Amino acid sequence: SPAVVYIEIQGKNPFTGGRAPTSNGSGFIVREDGLVVTNAHVVANKRFVKVRLQDGRLLDGAVVLVDQAADIAAVKILNCNTTLKTVKLGNSSTLRPGEWVVAMGGPLSLSNTITAGVISSVQRGSRELGLRHNDMDYIQTDAAINFGNSGGPLVNLDGEVIGVNTMKVTTGISFAIPIDKVKEFLKSVEEKEKAQKGWFGRGQVAPPAPPKRRYLGVTMVTLTPNIIMELQERRTDFPDVRAGVLVHRIIVGSPAYSAGIRPGDVITSINGR
């Protein structure tokens, strides 16, 4: 789909001093002027965001708004000068388990990649996954969602986006943010854009950004008895544990990354506790 984009995060190359790709993700265009929806963990706190279109153009992107709790972000494509194709947003409230879906994006830097699967659950609560920073039901699917696929659209057989690919626990267990939640987020984006136009129209400066907070740079899933049982059924190498957390993703260069923590690690205690 021409409305699915590849997002490249660039950072300073320690050897040459220039910019070099450090991470990537996917996204999809929701407005003809170049507004893109993706995951917050793909672009949050990133200075240099690039958006690659289906025609090969690599353009600058600016982060418009981030909802860390819901893991949703909006990025505006800059200096495009053309009308862009957009996706059609569906309704996640009408989804049923067993429906076929397609996950689109650029996993492992492979653009224009799609994987198919079915919806396993439409009410996988965040508390059930151990995600205590939000209160949201996720879409569970067995469609493959891999690194780089985050932020891409989950599409039904009518070609409508019904979710945002966000998290893979193991093969056959992946999760997406319901599109109805994204629609609420997009209303906040419009309100922010209107507010900014009002500020600058009166010759005033925008309110200062909130101070940055300290962070570990790790996202984890609490290993509940149900999740442990499902993981052990799907993975013969999964450790025999009764509790703990499964490391889902790590931000490169973060304190957690520097400490040697990696995606897939299972943590059962810290300093003997």
mmCIF file of C-alpha atoms in Angstrom:
data_model
loop_
_atom_site.group_PDB
_atom_site.id
_atom_site.type_symbol
_atom_site.label_atom_id
_atom_site.label_comp_id
_atom_site.label_asym_id
_atom_site.label_seq_id
_atom_site.Cartn_x
_atom_site.Cartn_y
_atom_site.Cartn_z
ATOM 1 C CA SER A 1 0.000 0.000 0.000
ATOM 2 C CA PRO A 2 1.375 3.469 -0.885
ATOM 3 C CA ALA A 3 0.030 4.763 2.436
ATOM 4 C CA VAL A 4 2.338 2.503 4.489
ATOM 5 C CA VAL A 5 5.693 4.128 5.265
ATOM 6 C CA TYR A 6 9.058 3.089 6.665
ATOM 7 C CA ILE A 7 10.368 5.202 9.550
ATOM 8 C CA GLU A 8 14.104 5.534 10.050
ATOM 9 C CA ILE A 9 15.659 7.005 13.177
ATOM 10 C CA GLN A 10 19.078 8.542 12.680
ATOM 11 C CA GLY A 11 21.739 9.278 15.255
ATOM 12 C CA LYS A 12 25.342 10.381 15.363
ATOM 13 C CA ASN A 13 27.870 7.903 14.002
ATOM 14 C CA PRO A 14 30.659 7.662 16.629
ATOM 15 C CA PHE A 15 33.261 6.919 13.944
ATOM 16 C CA THR A 16 32.444 9.430 11.190
ATOM 17 C CA GLY A 17 30.602 12.081 13.198
ATOM 18 C CA GLY A 18 27.794 12.088 10.632
ATOM 19 C CA ARG A 19 24.282 10.709 10.867
ATOM 20 C CA ALA A 20 23.557 7.011 10.561
ATOM 21 C CA PRO A 21 20.427 4.857 11.020
ATOM 22 C CA THR A 22 20.088 3.632 14.610
ATOM 23 C CA SER A 23 16.587 2.103 14.645
ATOM 24 C CA ASN A 24 13.491 1.821 12.504
ATOM 25 C CA GLY A 25 9.791 1.162 12.477
ATOM 26 C CA SER A 26 6.705 1.489 10.331
ATOM 27 C CA GLY A 27 3.720 3.800 10.077
ATOM 28 C CA PHE A 28 0.757 4.709 7.899
ATOM 29 C CA ILE A 29 -0.515 7.976 6.428
ATOM 30 C CA VAL A 30 -3.887 9.154 7.743
ATOM 31 C CA ARG A 31 -4.022 12.621 6.126
ATOM 32 C CA GLU A 32 -3.171 13.792 2.625
ATOM 33 C CA ASP A 33 -0.873 16.484 4.037
ATOM 34 C CA GLY A 34 1.445 13.799 5.424
ATOM 35 C CA LEU A 35 0.285 13.011 8.955
ATOM 36 C CA VAL A 36 1.571 9.569 9.919
ATOM 37 C CA VAL A 37 0.524 7.312 12.797
ATOM 38 C CA THR A 38 3.134 5.047 14.386
ATOM 39 C CA ASN A 39 4.152 3.708 17.806
ATOM 40 C CA ALA A 40 5.437 6.061 20.481
ATOM 41 C CA HIS A 41 8.405 3.799 21.193
ATOM 42 C CA VAL A 42 9.527 4.202 17.566
ATOM 43 C CA VAL A 43 9.904 8.001 17.594
ATOM 44 C CA ALA A 44 9.653 9.285 21.189
ATOM 45 C CA ASN A 45 12.633 11.415 22.292
ATOM 46 C CA LYS A 46 14.253 11.015 18.863
ATOM 47 C CA ARG A 47 15.825 14.091 17.238
ATOM 48 C CA PHE A 48 16.235 12.945 13.639
ATOM 49 C CA VAL A 49 13.208 11.170 12.170
ATOM 50 C CA LYS A 50 13.098 10.193 8.502
ATOM 51 C CA VAL A 51 10.083 8.844 6.615
ATOM 52 C CA ARG A 52 10.574 6.709 3.499
ATOM 53 C CA LEU A 53 7.629 6.638 1.115
ATOM 54 C CA GLN A 54 6.707 3.754 -1.168
ATOM 55 C CA ASP A 55 8.183 5.634 -4.146
ATOM 56 C CA GLY A 56 11.592 5.649 -2.450
ATOM 57 C CA ARG A 57 11.696 9.271 -1.275
ATOM 58 C CA LEU A 58 13.310 9.751 2.149
ATOM 59 C CA LEU A 59 11.861 12.870 3.787
ATOM 60 C CA ASP A 60 12.253 14.603 7.132
ATOM 61 C CA GLY A 61 9.614 13.989 9.760
ATOM 62 C CA ALA A 62 8.594 15.986 12.823
ATOM 63 C CA VAL A 63 7.012 14.374 15.871
ATOM 64 C CA VAL A 64 3.688 16.147 16.471
ATOM 65 C CA LEU A 65 2.304 14.349 19.512
ATOM 66 C CA VAL A 66 3.159 11.289 21.606
ATOM 67 C CA ASP A 67 0.978 9.247 23.953
ATOM 68 C CA GLN A 68 3.502 7.155 25.863
ATOM 69 C CA ALA A 69 0.886 5.258 27.870
ATOM 70 C CA ALA A 70 -1.014 4.097 24.785
ATOM 71 C CA ASP A 71 2.199 3.791 22.692
ATOM 72 C CA ILE A 72 0.826 5.961 19.866
ATOM 73 C CA ALA A 73 2.570 8.839 18.086
ATOM 74 C CA ALA A 74 1.877 11.202 15.199
ATOM 75 C CA VAL A 75 4.611 12.322 12.793
ATOM 76 C CA LYS A 76 4.248 15.039 10.142
ATOM 77 C CA ILE A 77 6.119 14.528 6.866
ATOM 78 C CA LEU A 78 7.923 17.769 5.995
ATOM 79 C CA ASN A 79 8.490 19.363 2.578
ATOM 80 C CA CYS A 80 6.639 16.680 0.648
ATOM 81 C CA ASN A 81 4.896 19.058 -1.800
ATOM 82 C CA THR A 82 2.569 16.328 -3.097
ATOM 83 C CA THR A 83 -0.814 14.966 -2.059
ATOM 84 C CA LEU A 84 -0.281 11.602 -0.410
ATOM 85 C CA LYS A 85 -2.385 8.459 -0.422
ATOM 86 C CA THR A 86 -4.065 7.648 2.887
ATOM 87 C CA VAL A 87 -5.394 4.532 4.574
ATOM 88 C CA LYS A 88 -9.047 3.919 5.374
ATOM 89 C CA LEU A 89 -9.724 3.614 9.093
ATOM 90 C CA GLY A 90 -12.136 0.894 10.177
ATOM 91 C CA ASN A 91 -13.795 0.140 13.508
ATOM 92 C CA SER A 92 -12.204 -2.125 16.083
ATOM 93 C CA SER A 93 -15.398 -2.322 18.153
ATOM 94 C CA THR A 94 -16.971 -4.731 15.646
ATOM 95 C CA LEU A 95 -14.048 -7.190 15.496
ATOM 96 C CA ARG A 96 -14.565 -10.842 16.348
ATOM 97 C CA PRO A 97 -12.073 -13.631 17.140
ATOM 98 C CA GLY A 98 -11.324 -15.748 14.084
ATOM 99 C CA GLU A 99 -11.414 -12.887 11.570
ATOM 100 C CA TRP A 100 -8.528 -12.787 9.102
ATOM 101 C CA VAL A 101 -6.159 -9.831 9.304
ATOM 102 C CA VAL A 102 -2.975 -8.681 7.568
ATOM 103 C CA ALA A 103 -0.041 -6.993 9.318
ATOM 104 C CA MET A 104 1.837 -4.545 7.086
ATOM 105 C CA GLY A 105 5.153 -2.771 7.561
ATOM 106 C CA GLY A 106 8.901 -3.115 7.231
ATOM 107 C CA PRO A 107 10.175 -5.792 9.637
ATOM 108 C CA LEU A 108 13.964 -6.188 9.833
ATOM 109 C CA SER A 109 14.335 -3.267 7.366
ATOM 110 C CA LEU A 110 12.425 -5.227 4.700
ATOM 111 C CA SER A 111 9.912 -2.720 3.334
ATOM 112 C CA ASN A 112 6.579 -3.649 1.726
ATOM 113 C CA THR A 113 6.174 -6.786 3.836
ATOM 114 C CA ILE A 114 2.826 -8.321 4.789
ATOM 115 C CA THR A 115 1.959 -11.264 7.021
ATOM 116 C CA ALA A 116 -1.459 -12.848 7.494
ATOM 117 C CA GLY A 117 -3.166 -14.340 10.513
ATOM 118 C CA VAL A 118 -6.367 -14.379 12.509
ATOM 119 C CA ILE A 119 -7.597 -12.445 15.513
ATOM 120 C CA SER A 120 -7.137 -14.552 18.634
ATOM 121 C CA SER A 121 -8.749 -12.112 21.079
ATOM 122 C CA VAL A 122 -10.220 -8.616 20.965
ATOM 123 C CA GLN A 123 -10.154 -8.009 24.714
ATOM 124 C CA ARG A 124 -6.660 -8.832 25.923
ATOM 125 C CA GLY A 125 -6.488 -6.368 28.793
ATOM 126 C CA SER A 126 -3.340 -4.415 29.566
ATOM 127 C CA ARG A 127 -3.515 -5.586 33.188
ATOM 128 C CA GLU A 128 -3.511 -9.166 31.966
ATOM 129 C CA LEU A 129 -0.276 -8.426 30.111
ATOM 130 C CA GLY A 130 1.242 -6.691 33.112
ATOM 131 C CA LEU A 131 1.154 -3.265 31.425
ATOM 132 C CA ARG A 132 0.110 -1.149 34.389
ATOM 133 C CA HIS A 133 0.718 2.252 32.780
ATOM 134 C CA ASN A 134 -2.521 2.132 30.785
ATOM 135 C CA ASP A 135 -6.001 0.654 30.856
ATOM 136 C CA MET A 136 -6.690 -0.643 27.370
ATOM 137 C CA ASP A 137 -7.805 -3.813 25.622
ATOM 138 C CA TYR A 138 -5.387 -5.005 22.935
ATOM 139 C CA ILE A 139 -6.076 -7.026 19.807
ATOM 140 C CA GLN A 140 -4.237 -10.348 19.962
ATOM 141 C CA THR A 141 -3.301 -11.984 16.648
ATOM 142 C CA ASP A 142 -1.091 -14.774 15.376
ATOM 143 C CA ALA A 143 0.026 -12.666 12.390
ATOM 144 C CA ALA A 144 3.802 -12.231 12.587
ATOM 145 C CA ILE A 145 4.849 -8.846 13.989
ATOM 146 C CA ASN A 146 8.619 -8.451 14.117
ATOM 147 C CA PHE A 147 11.187 -5.742 14.849
ATOM 148 C CA GLY A 148 10.605 -2.853 12.446
ATOM 149 C CA ASN A 149 6.967 -3.813 11.936
ATOM 150 C CA SER A 150 5.991 -1.750 14.987
ATOM 151 C CA GLY A 151 3.717 1.120 14.070
ATOM 152 C CA GLY A 152 2.465 -0.488 10.878
ATOM 153 C CA PRO A 153 -1.236 -1.093 10.223
ATOM 154 C CA LEU A 154 -3.217 -4.217 11.035
ATOM 155 C CA VAL A 155 -5.760 -4.462 8.220
ATOM 156 C CA ASN A 156 -8.969 -6.457 7.759
ATOM 157 C CA LEU A 157 -10.014 -8.138 4.504
ATOM 158 C CA ASP A 158 -11.930 -4.998 3.485
ATOM 159 C CA GLY A 159 -8.656 -3.063 3.420
ATOM 160 C CA GLU A 160 -9.511 -1.057 6.535
ATOM 161 C CA VAL A 161 -6.993 -0.389 9.302
ATOM 162 C CA ILE A 162 -8.360 -1.884 12.510
ATOM 163 C CA GLY A 163 -5.213 -1.696 14.644
ATOM 164 C CA VAL A 164 -1.597 -0.596 15.023
ATOM 165 C CA ASN A 165 1.033 -3.338 15.296
ATOM 166 C CA THR A 166 2.838 -2.791 18.567
ATOM 167 C CA MET A 167 4.188 -5.859 20.354
ATOM 168 C CA LYS A 168 5.283 -9.458 19.826
ATOM 169 C CA VAL A 169 5.634 -11.764 22.829
ATOM 170 C CA THR A 170 6.634 -14.881 20.904
ATOM 171 C CA THR A 171 5.820 -16.619 17.626
ATOM 172 C CA GLY A 172 2.052 -16.661 17.211
ATOM 173 C CA ILE A 173 1.365 -14.166 19.996
ATOM 174 C CA SER A 174 1.365 -10.521 18.908
ATOM 175 C CA PHE A 175 -0.663 -7.494 19.913
ATOM 176 C CA ALA A 176 -2.082 -4.412 18.216
ATOM 177 C CA ILE A 177 -3.606 -1.185 19.496
ATOM 178 C CA PRO A 178 -7.310 -0.922 18.507
ATOM 179 C CA ILE A 179 -7.948 1.714 15.850
ATOM 180 C CA ASP A 180 -10.760 3.235 17.933
ATOM 181 C CA LYS A 181 -8.084 4.232 20.465
ATOM 182 C CA VAL A 182 -6.071 5.790 17.631
ATOM 183 C CA LYS A 183 -9.083 7.825 16.510
ATOM 184 C CA GLU A 184 -9.305 9.346 19.992
ATOM 185 C CA PHE A 185 -5.592 10.166 19.788
ATOM 186 C CA LEU A 186 -6.026 11.850 16.387
ATOM 187 C CA LYS A 187 -8.639 14.172 17.901
ATOM 188 C CA SER A 188 -5.977 15.277 20.396
ATOM 189 C CA VAL A 189 -3.578 15.889 17.502
ATOM 190 C CA GLU A 190 -6.106 18.171 15.798
ATOM 191 C CA GLU A 191 -6.721 20.062 19.035
ATOM 192 C CA LYS A 192 -2.991 20.599 19.534
ATOM 193 C CA GLU A 193 -2.548 21.847 15.958
ATOM 194 C CA LYS A 194 -5.410 24.313 16.384
ATOM 195 C CA ALA A 195 -3.976 25.531 19.686
ATOM 196 C CA GLN A 196 -0.540 26.078 18.157
ATOM 197 C CA LYS A 197 -2.016 28.065 15.284
ATOM 198 C CA GLY A 198 -3.796 30.236 17.853
ATOM 199 C CA TRP A 199 -0.608 30.859 19.824
ATOM 200 C CA PHE A 200 1.502 31.778 16.825
ATOM 201 C CA GLY A 201 -1.344 33.771 15.274
ATOM 202 C CA ARG A 202 -1.310 36.053 18.330
ATOM 203 C CA GLY A 203 2.444 36.504 18.076
ATOM 204 C CA GLN A 204 3.103 34.500 21.222
ATOM 205 C CA VAL A 205 5.422 31.606 21.817
ATOM 206 C CA ALA A 206 4.129 28.122 22.555
ATOM 207 C CA PRO A 207 4.220 26.839 26.147
ATOM 208 C CA PRO A 208 7.545 25.251 27.103
ATOM 209 C CA ALA A 209 7.911 21.495 26.749
ATOM 210 C CA PRO A 210 7.776 19.480 29.979
ATOM 211 C CA PRO A 211 11.141 18.470 31.441
ATOM 212 C CA LYS A 212 12.589 15.131 30.384
ATOM 213 C CA ARG A 213 12.277 12.295 32.854
ATOM 214 C CA ARG A 214 14.806 9.643 33.741
ATOM 215 C CA TYR A 215 14.166 6.288 32.151
ATOM 216 C CA LEU A 216 15.503 2.734 31.916
ATOM 217 C CA GLY A 217 14.658 2.240 28.247
ATOM 218 C CA VAL A 218 12.970 -1.136 28.601
ATOM 219 C CA THR A 219 9.435 -2.420 28.011
ATOM 220 C CA MET A 220 8.439 -5.589 29.839
ATOM 221 C CA VAL A 221 5.470 -7.938 30.018
ATOM 222 C CA THR A 222 4.545 -9.414 33.395
ATOM 223 C CA LEU A 223 4.600 -13.214 33.259
ATOM 224 C CA THR A 224 1.226 -14.220 34.628
ATOM 225 C CA PRO A 225 0.434 -17.955 35.013
ATOM 226 C CA ASN A 226 -1.659 -17.887 31.808
ATOM 227 C CA ILE A 227 1.077 -16.211 29.765
ATOM 228 C CA ILE A 228 3.749 -18.579 31.134
ATOM 229 C CA MET A 229 1.629 -21.603 30.205
ATOM 230 C CA GLU A 230 1.024 -20.299 26.674
ATOM 231 C CA LEU A 231 4.709 -19.461 26.157
ATOM 232 C CA GLN A 232 5.838 -22.875 27.384
ATOM 233 C CA GLU A 233 3.410 -24.556 24.996
ATOM 234 C CA ARG A 234 4.787 -22.589 22.044
ATOM 235 C CA ARG A 235 8.492 -22.522 22.988
ATOM 236 C CA THR A 236 10.294 -25.636 24.178
ATOM 237 C CA ASP A 237 13.259 -23.506 25.304
ATOM 238 C CA PHE A 238 11.202 -21.234 27.555
ATOM 239 C CA PRO A 239 12.493 -21.481 31.146
ATOM 240 C CA ASP A 240 10.549 -23.188 33.904
ATOM 241 C CA VAL A 241 9.523 -20.156 35.949
ATOM 242 C CA ARG A 242 6.499 -19.315 38.067
ATOM 243 C CA ALA A 243 6.717 -15.528 37.922
ATOM 244 C CA GLY A 244 8.812 -12.702 36.525
ATOM 245 C CA VAL A 245 8.867 -10.376 33.538
ATOM 246 C CA LEU A 246 9.677 -10.915 29.864
ATOM 247 C CA VAL A 247 11.735 -8.159 28.218
ATOM 248 C CA HIS A 248 9.856 -7.074 25.102
ATOM 249 C CA ARG A 249 11.959 -4.230 23.723
ATOM 250 C CA ILE A 250 15.085 -2.242 24.576
ATOM 251 C CA ILE A 251 16.089 1.251 23.458
ATOM 252 C CA VAL A 252 19.612 1.103 22.057
ATOM 253 C CA GLY A 253 21.953 3.223 24.183
ATOM 254 C CA SER A 254 19.597 3.279 27.170
ATOM 255 C CA PRO A 255 20.701 2.366 30.715
ATOM 256 C CA ALA A 256 19.021 -1.040 30.358
ATOM 257 C CA TYR A 257 20.856 -1.676 27.086
ATOM 258 C CA SER A 258 24.190 -0.659 28.623
ATOM 259 C CA ALA A 259 23.534 -3.084 31.496
ATOM 260 C CA GLY A 260 23.288 -5.954 29.013
ATOM 261 C CA ILE A 261 19.524 -6.505 29.060
ATOM 262 C CA ARG A 262 18.180 -7.694 25.711
ATOM 263 C CA PRO A 263 14.752 -8.495 24.193
ATOM 264 C CA GLY A 264 13.634 -11.989 25.121
ATOM 265 C CA ASP A 265 15.362 -11.991 28.514
ATOM 266 C CA VAL A 266 13.334 -13.352 31.419
ATOM 267 C CA ILE A 267 13.924 -11.558 34.732
ATOM 268 C CA THR A 268 12.837 -13.344 37.904
ATOM 269 C CA SER A 269 14.751 -11.321 40.522
ATOM 270 C CA ILE A 270 16.969 -8.244 40.931
ATOM 271 C CA ASN A 271 19.867 -8.287 43.384
ATOM 272 C CA GLY A 272 18.520 -11.489 44.871
ATOM 273 C CA ARG A 273 15.020 -10.116 45.413
#
